[in-house]
mmCIF file of C-alpha atoms in Angstrom:
data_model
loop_
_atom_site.group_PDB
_atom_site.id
_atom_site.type_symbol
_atom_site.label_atom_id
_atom_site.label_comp_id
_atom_site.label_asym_id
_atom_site.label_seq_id
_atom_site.Cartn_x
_atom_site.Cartn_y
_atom_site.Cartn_z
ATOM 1 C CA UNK A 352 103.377 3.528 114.274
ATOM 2 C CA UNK A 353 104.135 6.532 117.113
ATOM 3 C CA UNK A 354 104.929 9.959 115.645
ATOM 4 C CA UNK A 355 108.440 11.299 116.062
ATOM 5 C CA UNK A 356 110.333 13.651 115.697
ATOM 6 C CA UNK A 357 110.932 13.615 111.602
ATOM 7 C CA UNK A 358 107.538 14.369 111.688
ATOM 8 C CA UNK A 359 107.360 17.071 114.016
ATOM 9 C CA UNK A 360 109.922 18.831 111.996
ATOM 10 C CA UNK A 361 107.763 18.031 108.540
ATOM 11 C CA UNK A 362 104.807 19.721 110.234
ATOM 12 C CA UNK A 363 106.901 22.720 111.560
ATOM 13 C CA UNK A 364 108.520 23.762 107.699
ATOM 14 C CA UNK A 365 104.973 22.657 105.461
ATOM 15 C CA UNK A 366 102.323 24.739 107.906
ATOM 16 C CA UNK A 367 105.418 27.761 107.460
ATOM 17 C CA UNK A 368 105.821 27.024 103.606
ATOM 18 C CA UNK A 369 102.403 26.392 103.053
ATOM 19 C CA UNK A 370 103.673 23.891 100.240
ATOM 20 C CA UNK A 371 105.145 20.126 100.743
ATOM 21 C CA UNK A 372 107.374 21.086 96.964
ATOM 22 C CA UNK A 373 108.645 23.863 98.835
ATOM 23 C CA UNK A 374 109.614 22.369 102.240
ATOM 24 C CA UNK A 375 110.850 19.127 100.044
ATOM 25 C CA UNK A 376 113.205 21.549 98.555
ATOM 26 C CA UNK A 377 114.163 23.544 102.192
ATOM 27 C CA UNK A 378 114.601 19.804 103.581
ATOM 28 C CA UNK A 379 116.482 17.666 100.628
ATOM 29 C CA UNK A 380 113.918 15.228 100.968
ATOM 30 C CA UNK A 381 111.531 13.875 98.370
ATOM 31 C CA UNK A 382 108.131 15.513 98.681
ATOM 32 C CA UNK A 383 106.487 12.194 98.238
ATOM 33 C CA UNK A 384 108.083 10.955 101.880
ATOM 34 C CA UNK A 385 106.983 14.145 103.241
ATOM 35 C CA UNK A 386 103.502 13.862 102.116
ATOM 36 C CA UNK A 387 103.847 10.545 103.770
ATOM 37 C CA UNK A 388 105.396 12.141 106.680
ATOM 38 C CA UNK A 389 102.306 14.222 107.456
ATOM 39 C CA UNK A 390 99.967 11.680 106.350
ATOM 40 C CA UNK A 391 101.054 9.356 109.003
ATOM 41 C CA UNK A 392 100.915 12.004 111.716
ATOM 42 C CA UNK A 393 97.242 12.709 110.784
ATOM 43 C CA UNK A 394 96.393 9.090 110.666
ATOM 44 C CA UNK A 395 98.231 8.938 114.421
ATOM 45 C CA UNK A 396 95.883 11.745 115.959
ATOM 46 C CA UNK A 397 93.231 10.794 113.830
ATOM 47 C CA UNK A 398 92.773 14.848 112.451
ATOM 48 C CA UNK A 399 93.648 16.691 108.981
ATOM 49 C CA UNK A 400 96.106 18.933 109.931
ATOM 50 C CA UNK A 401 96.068 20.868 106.622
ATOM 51 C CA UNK A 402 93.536 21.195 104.178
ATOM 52 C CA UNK A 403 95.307 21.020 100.517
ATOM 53 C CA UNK A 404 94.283 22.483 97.615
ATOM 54 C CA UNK A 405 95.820 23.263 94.593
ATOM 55 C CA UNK A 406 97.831 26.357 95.620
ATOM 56 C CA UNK A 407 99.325 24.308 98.517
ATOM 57 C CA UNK A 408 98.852 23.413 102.007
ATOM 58 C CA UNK A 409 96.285 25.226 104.712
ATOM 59 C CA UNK A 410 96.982 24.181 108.161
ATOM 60 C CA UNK A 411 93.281 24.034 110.077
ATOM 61 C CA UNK A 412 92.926 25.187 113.188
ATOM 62 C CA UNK A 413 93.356 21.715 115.329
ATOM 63 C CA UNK A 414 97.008 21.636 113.065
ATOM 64 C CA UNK A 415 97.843 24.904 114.781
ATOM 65 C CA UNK A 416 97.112 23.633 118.094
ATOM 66 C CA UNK A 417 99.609 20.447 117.073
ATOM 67 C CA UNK A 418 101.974 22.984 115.990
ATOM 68 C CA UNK A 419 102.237 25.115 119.173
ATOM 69 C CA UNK A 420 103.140 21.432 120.775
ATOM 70 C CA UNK A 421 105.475 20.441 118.247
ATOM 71 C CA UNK A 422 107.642 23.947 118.630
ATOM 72 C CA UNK A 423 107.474 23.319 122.201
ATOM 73 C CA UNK A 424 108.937 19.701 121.471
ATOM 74 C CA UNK A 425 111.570 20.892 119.431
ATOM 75 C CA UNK A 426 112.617 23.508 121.846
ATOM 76 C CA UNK A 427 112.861 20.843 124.902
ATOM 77 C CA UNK A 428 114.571 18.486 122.711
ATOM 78 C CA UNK A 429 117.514 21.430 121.849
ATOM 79 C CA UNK A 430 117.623 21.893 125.993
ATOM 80 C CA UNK A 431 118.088 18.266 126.758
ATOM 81 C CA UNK A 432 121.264 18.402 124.148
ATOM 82 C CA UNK A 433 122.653 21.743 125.527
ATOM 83 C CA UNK A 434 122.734 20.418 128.946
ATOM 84 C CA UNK A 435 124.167 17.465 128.362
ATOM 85 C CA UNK A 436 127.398 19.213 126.462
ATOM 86 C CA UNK A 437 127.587 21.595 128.786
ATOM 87 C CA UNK A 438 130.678 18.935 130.355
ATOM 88 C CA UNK A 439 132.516 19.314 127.143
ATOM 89 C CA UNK A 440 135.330 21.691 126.919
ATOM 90 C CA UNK A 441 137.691 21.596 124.062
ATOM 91 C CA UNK A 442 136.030 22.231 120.252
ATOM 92 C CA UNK A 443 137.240 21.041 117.063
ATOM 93 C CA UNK A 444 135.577 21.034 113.850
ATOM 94 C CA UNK A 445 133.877 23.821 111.869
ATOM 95 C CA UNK A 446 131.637 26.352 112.711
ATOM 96 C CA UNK A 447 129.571 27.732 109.373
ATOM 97 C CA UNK A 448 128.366 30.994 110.706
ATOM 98 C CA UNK A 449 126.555 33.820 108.411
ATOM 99 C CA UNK A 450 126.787 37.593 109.001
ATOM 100 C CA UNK A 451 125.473 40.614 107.192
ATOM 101 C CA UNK A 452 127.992 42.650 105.509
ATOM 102 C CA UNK A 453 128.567 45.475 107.650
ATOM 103 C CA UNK A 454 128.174 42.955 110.421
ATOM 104 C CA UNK A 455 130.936 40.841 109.292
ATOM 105 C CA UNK A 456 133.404 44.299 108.190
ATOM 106 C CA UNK A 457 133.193 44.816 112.323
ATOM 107 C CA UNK A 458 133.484 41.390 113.769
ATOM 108 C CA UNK A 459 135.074 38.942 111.478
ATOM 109 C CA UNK A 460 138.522 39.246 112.960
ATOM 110 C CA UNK A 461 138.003 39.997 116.586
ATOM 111 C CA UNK A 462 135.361 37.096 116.528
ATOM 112 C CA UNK A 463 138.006 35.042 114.776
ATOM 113 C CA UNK A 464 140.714 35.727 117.367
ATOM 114 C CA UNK A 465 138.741 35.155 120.494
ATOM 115 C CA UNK A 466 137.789 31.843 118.942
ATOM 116 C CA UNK A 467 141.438 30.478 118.146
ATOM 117 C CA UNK A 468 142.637 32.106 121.319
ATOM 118 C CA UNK A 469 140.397 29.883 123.127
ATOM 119 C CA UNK A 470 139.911 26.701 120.620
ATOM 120 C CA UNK A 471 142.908 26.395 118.624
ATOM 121 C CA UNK A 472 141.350 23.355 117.155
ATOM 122 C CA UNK A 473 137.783 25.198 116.295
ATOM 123 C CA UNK A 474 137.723 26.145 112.791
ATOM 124 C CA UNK A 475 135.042 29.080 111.151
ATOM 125 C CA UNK A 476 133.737 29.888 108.363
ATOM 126 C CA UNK A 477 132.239 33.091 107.888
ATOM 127 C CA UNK A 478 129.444 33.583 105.206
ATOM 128 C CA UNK A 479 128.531 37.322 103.924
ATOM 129 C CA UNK A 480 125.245 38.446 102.889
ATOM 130 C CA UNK A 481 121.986 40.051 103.273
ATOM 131 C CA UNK A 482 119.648 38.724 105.503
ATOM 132 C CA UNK A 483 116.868 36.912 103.644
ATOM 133 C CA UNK A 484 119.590 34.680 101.760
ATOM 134 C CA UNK A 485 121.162 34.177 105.646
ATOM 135 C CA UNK A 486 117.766 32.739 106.985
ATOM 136 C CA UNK A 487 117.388 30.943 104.106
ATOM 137 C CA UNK A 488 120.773 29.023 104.300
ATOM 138 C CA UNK A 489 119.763 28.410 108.037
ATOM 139 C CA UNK A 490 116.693 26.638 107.388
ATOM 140 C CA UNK A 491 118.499 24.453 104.536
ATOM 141 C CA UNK A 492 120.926 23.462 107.201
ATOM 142 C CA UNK A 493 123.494 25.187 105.174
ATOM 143 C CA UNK A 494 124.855 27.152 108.153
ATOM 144 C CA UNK A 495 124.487 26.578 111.964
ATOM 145 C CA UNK A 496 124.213 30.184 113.533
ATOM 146 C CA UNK A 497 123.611 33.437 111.810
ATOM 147 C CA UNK A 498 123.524 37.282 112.866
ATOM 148 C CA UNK A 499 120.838 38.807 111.095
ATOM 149 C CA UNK A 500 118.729 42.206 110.833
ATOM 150 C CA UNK A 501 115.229 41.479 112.619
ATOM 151 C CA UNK A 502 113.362 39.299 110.446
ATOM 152 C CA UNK A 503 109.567 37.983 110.784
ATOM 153 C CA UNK A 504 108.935 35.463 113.428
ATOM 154 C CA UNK A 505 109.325 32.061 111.664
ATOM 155 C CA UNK A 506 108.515 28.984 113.565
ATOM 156 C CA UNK A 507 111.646 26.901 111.987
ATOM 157 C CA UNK A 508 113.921 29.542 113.594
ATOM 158 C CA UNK A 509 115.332 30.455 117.074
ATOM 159 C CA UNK A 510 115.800 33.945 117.219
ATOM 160 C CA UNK A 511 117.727 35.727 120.373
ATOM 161 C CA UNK A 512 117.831 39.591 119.826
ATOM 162 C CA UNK A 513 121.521 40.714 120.638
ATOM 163 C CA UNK A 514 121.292 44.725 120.556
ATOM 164 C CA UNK A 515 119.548 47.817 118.919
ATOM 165 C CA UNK A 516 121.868 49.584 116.252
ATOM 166 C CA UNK A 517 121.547 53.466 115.874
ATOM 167 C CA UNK A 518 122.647 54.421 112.619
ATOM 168 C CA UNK A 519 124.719 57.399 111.672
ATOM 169 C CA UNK A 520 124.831 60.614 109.133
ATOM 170 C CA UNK A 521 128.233 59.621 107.540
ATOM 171 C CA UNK A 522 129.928 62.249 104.823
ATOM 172 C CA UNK A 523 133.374 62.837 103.336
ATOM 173 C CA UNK A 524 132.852 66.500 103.000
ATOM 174 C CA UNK A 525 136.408 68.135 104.568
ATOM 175 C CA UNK A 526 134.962 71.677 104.446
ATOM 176 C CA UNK A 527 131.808 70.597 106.165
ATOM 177 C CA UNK A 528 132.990 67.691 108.777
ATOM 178 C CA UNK A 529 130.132 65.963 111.020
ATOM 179 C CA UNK A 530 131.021 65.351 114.548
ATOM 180 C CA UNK A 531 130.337 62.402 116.837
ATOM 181 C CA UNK A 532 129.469 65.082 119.364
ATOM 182 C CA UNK A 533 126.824 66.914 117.631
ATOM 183 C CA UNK A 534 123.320 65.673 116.319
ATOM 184 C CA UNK A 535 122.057 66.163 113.021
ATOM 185 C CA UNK A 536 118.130 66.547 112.265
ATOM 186 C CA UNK A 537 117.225 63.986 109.876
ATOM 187 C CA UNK A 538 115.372 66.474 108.183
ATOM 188 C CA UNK A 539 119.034 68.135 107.193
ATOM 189 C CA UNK A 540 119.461 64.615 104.922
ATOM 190 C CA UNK A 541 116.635 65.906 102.109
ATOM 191 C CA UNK A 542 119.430 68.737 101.873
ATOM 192 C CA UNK A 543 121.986 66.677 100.104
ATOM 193 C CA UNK A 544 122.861 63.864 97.738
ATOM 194 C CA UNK A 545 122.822 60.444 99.444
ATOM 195 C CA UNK A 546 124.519 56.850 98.419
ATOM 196 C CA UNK A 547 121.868 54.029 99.469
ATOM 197 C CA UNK A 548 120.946 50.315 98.984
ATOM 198 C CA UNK A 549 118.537 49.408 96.914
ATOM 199 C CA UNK A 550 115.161 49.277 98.033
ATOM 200 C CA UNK A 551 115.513 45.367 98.645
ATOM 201 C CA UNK A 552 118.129 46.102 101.382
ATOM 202 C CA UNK A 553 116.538 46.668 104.976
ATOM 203 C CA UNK A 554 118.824 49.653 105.650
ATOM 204 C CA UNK A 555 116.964 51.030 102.690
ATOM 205 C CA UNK A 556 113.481 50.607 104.360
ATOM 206 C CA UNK A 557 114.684 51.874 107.831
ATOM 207 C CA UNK A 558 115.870 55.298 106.068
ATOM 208 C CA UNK A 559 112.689 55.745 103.767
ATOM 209 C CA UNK A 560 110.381 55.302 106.818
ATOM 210 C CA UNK A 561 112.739 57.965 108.972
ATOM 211 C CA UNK A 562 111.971 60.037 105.866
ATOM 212 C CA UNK A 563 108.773 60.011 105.875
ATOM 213 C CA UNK A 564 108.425 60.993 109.762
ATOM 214 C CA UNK A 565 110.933 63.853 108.985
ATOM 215 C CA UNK A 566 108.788 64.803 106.399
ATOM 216 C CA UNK A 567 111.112 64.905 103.648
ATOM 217 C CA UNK A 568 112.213 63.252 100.064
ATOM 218 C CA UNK A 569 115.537 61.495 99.839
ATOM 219 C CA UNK A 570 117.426 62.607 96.795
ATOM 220 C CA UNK A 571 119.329 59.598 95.559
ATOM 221 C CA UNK A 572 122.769 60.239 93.395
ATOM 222 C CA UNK A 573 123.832 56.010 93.557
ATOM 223 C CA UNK A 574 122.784 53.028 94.905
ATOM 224 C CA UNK A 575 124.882 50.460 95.823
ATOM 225 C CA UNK A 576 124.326 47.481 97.659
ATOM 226 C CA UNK A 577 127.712 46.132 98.464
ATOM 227 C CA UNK A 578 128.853 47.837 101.679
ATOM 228 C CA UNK A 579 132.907 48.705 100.096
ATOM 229 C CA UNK A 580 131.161 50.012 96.962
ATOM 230 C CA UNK A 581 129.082 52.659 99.148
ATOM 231 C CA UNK A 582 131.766 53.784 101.353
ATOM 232 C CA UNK A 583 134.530 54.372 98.136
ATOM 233 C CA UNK A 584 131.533 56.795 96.440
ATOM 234 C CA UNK A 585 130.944 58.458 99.919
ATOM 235 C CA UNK A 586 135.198 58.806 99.686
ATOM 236 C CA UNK A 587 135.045 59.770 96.475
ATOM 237 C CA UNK A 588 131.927 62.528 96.621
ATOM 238 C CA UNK A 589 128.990 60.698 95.128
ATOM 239 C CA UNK A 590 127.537 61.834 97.911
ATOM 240 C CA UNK A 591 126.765 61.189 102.151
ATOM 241 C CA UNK A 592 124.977 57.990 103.773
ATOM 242 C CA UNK A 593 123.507 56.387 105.948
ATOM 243 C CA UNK A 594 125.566 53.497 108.384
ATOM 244 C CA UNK A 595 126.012 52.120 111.286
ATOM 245 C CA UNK A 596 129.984 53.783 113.023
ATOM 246 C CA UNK A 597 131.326 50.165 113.737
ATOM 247 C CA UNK A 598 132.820 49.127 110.447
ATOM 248 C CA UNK A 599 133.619 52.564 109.534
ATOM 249 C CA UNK A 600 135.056 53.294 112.717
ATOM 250 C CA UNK A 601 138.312 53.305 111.553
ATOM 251 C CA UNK A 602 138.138 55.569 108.551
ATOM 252 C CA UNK A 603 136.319 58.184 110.245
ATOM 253 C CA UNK A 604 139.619 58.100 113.380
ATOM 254 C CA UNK A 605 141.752 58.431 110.227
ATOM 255 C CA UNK A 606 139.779 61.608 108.851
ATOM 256 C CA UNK A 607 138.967 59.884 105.600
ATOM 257 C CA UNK A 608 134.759 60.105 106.645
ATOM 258 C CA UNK A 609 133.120 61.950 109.447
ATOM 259 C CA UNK A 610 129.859 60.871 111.182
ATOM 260 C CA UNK A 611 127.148 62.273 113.227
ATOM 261 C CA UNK A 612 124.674 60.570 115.252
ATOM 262 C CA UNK A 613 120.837 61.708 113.485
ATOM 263 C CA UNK A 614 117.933 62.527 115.553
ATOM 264 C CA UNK A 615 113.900 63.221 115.225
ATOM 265 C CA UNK A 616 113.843 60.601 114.339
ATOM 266 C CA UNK A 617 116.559 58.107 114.724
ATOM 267 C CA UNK A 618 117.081 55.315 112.755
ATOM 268 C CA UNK A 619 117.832 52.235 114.363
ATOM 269 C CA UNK A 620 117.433 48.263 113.669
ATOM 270 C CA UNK A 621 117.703 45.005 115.599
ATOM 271 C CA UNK A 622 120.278 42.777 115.175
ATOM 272 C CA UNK A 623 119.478 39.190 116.007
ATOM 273 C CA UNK A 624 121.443 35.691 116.279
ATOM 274 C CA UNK A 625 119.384 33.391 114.678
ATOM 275 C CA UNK A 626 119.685 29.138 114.463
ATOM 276 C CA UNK A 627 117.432 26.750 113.048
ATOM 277 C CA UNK A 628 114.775 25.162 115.360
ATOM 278 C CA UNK A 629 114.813 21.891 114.737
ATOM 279 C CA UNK A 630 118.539 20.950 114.504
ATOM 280 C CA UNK A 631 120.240 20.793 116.884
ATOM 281 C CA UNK A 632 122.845 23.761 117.561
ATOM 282 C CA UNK A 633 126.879 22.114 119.060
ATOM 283 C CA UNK A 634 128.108 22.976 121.701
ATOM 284 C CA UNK A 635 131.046 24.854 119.613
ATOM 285 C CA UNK A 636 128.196 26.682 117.819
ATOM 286 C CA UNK A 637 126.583 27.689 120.939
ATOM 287 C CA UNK A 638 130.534 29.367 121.988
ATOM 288 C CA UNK A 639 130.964 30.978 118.933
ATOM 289 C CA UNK A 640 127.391 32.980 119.625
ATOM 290 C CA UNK A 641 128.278 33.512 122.979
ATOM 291 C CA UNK A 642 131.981 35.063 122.176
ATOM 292 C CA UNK A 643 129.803 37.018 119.364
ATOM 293 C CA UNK A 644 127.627 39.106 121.938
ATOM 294 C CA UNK A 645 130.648 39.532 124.253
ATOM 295 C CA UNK A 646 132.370 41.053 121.003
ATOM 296 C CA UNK A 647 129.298 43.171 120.657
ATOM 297 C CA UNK A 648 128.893 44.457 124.400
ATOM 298 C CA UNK A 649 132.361 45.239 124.508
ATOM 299 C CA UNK A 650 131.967 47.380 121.120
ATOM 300 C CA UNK A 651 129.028 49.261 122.281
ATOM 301 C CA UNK A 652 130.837 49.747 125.692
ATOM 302 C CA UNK A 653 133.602 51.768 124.012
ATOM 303 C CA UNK A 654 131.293 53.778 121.966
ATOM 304 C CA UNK A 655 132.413 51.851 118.858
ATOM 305 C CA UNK A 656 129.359 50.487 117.815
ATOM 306 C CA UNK A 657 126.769 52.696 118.943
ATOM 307 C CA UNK A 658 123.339 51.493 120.315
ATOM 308 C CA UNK A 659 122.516 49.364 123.119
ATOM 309 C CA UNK A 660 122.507 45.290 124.140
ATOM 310 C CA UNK A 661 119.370 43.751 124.865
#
């Protein structure tokens, strides 16, 4: 018996899960052919890999060493199938692509249009939501790209970054409008009431931290977590926020909002596209990503979505 590459991809998902239930479960496989999986790599190199115990799986230190190698072969195996369908030209099918929401409020359609433009034939589905379900659908094979806010470094994922977001001061107030033009101290946002995520949400995190360097307390009138919810009790005078311009672009050209950039500090996140590491990624995936950052690059270019590509 030679190892392959079922086994490679056992080792990858068990040494990240640190449990053979839980990568049974990430996998749709039975945990008993897992467990035989790994059992018949160690036999092969003639090591333990992990040392189990009853909270789960330890990988030991000559499994890490196995591990850098298997990444590697994962990674090679990906560029051998990318150059081969580099020929290819016309895409059918479906694309299952994830987004987060503000994310998918800018780019839906434009990504959507550039795709049928070019691939009438190419079909997508776009999936909303935050990014820990995102990665989590990834790695279940439930969707084949997905656009994410920076998330840990994961073994079982490919992660390209795609540009650095500034976010914005964004109010409704008529007698008091913000301007594009003029920086705001953060500082000024312990002044009034604010609309925010829940602590869960990243943009949440991002805007406590700035906080804290600004040396202020936030004073919280809602939270919402649903990105339409937050911008009708901004429009309604719950209170100001905290966003990125992009998907509110539009109101604040109509007069409905008004945003300011925010500075000492600045808050800012990554965004990221993000596929899984041991499956391989089509061809028609692979365009879809692509059109995605030339989306992006064009957005930021115009001053629509503000921050920078990396």
């Amino acid at each position: 018996m030679s190892m392959d590459v079922v086994q490679l991809k056992t080792l990858i998902h068990v040494a990240e899960l640190g449990s053979l239930s839980k990568a049974a479960d990430r996998l749709h496989i039975a945990q008993p052919a897992l467990s035989r999986q790994i059992r018949l790599l160690e036999k092969e190199l003639g090591v333990f890999l992990f040392e189990r115990h009853g909270r789960g799986m330890v990988i030991t230190d000559v499994g890490r060493e196995v591990l850098e190698h298997a990444t590697r072969v994962m990674f090679e195996l990906e560029a051998i199938r990318n150059s081969v369908a580099e020929g290819r030209r016309t895409f059918r099918g479906m694309v299952v692509m994830g987004m987060t929401p503000t994310v998918a409020e800018i780019m839906t359609v434009p990504l959507v249009n550039e795709i049928k433009k070019a691939h009438p034939e190419l079909s997508i589905r776009v999936l909303s939501a935050f990014s820990g379900h995102l990665l989590d659908w990834l790695q279940r094979g439930e969707l084949e790209l997905a656009v994410s806010y920076d998330p840990e470094p994961l073994r079982s994922l490919r992660i390209k970054p795609i540009m650095i977001e500034n976010l914005m001061y964004v109010s409704a107030d008529k007698e008091h409008p913000l301007n594009l033009d003029v920086p705001v101290p953060f500082a000024e946002l312990g002044k009034v009431e604010l609309v925010l995520p829940s602590p869960r949400h990243g943009l949440r995190g991002i805007v406590e931290a700035c906080a804290r360097e600004a040396g202020v307390e936030l004073k919280t009138s809602v939270e919402a977590d649903s990105f339409g919810a937050m911008i009708d009790l901004v429009r309604n005078g719950f209170g100001a926020t905290v966003l990125p311009l992009a998907p509110i672009y539009s109101l604040v050209n109509a007069g409905h909002l008004s945003a300011a950039p925010l500075v000492d500090p600045t808050p800012a996140r990554k965004l990221v596209m993000a596929h899984s590491a041991d499956r391989p990624v089509s061809p028609a995936a692979r365009f879809v990503g692509e059109t995605f950052r030339n989306i992006a690059a064009d957005l930021v270019a115009r001053d629509v979505w503000i921050g920078h590509m990396i």
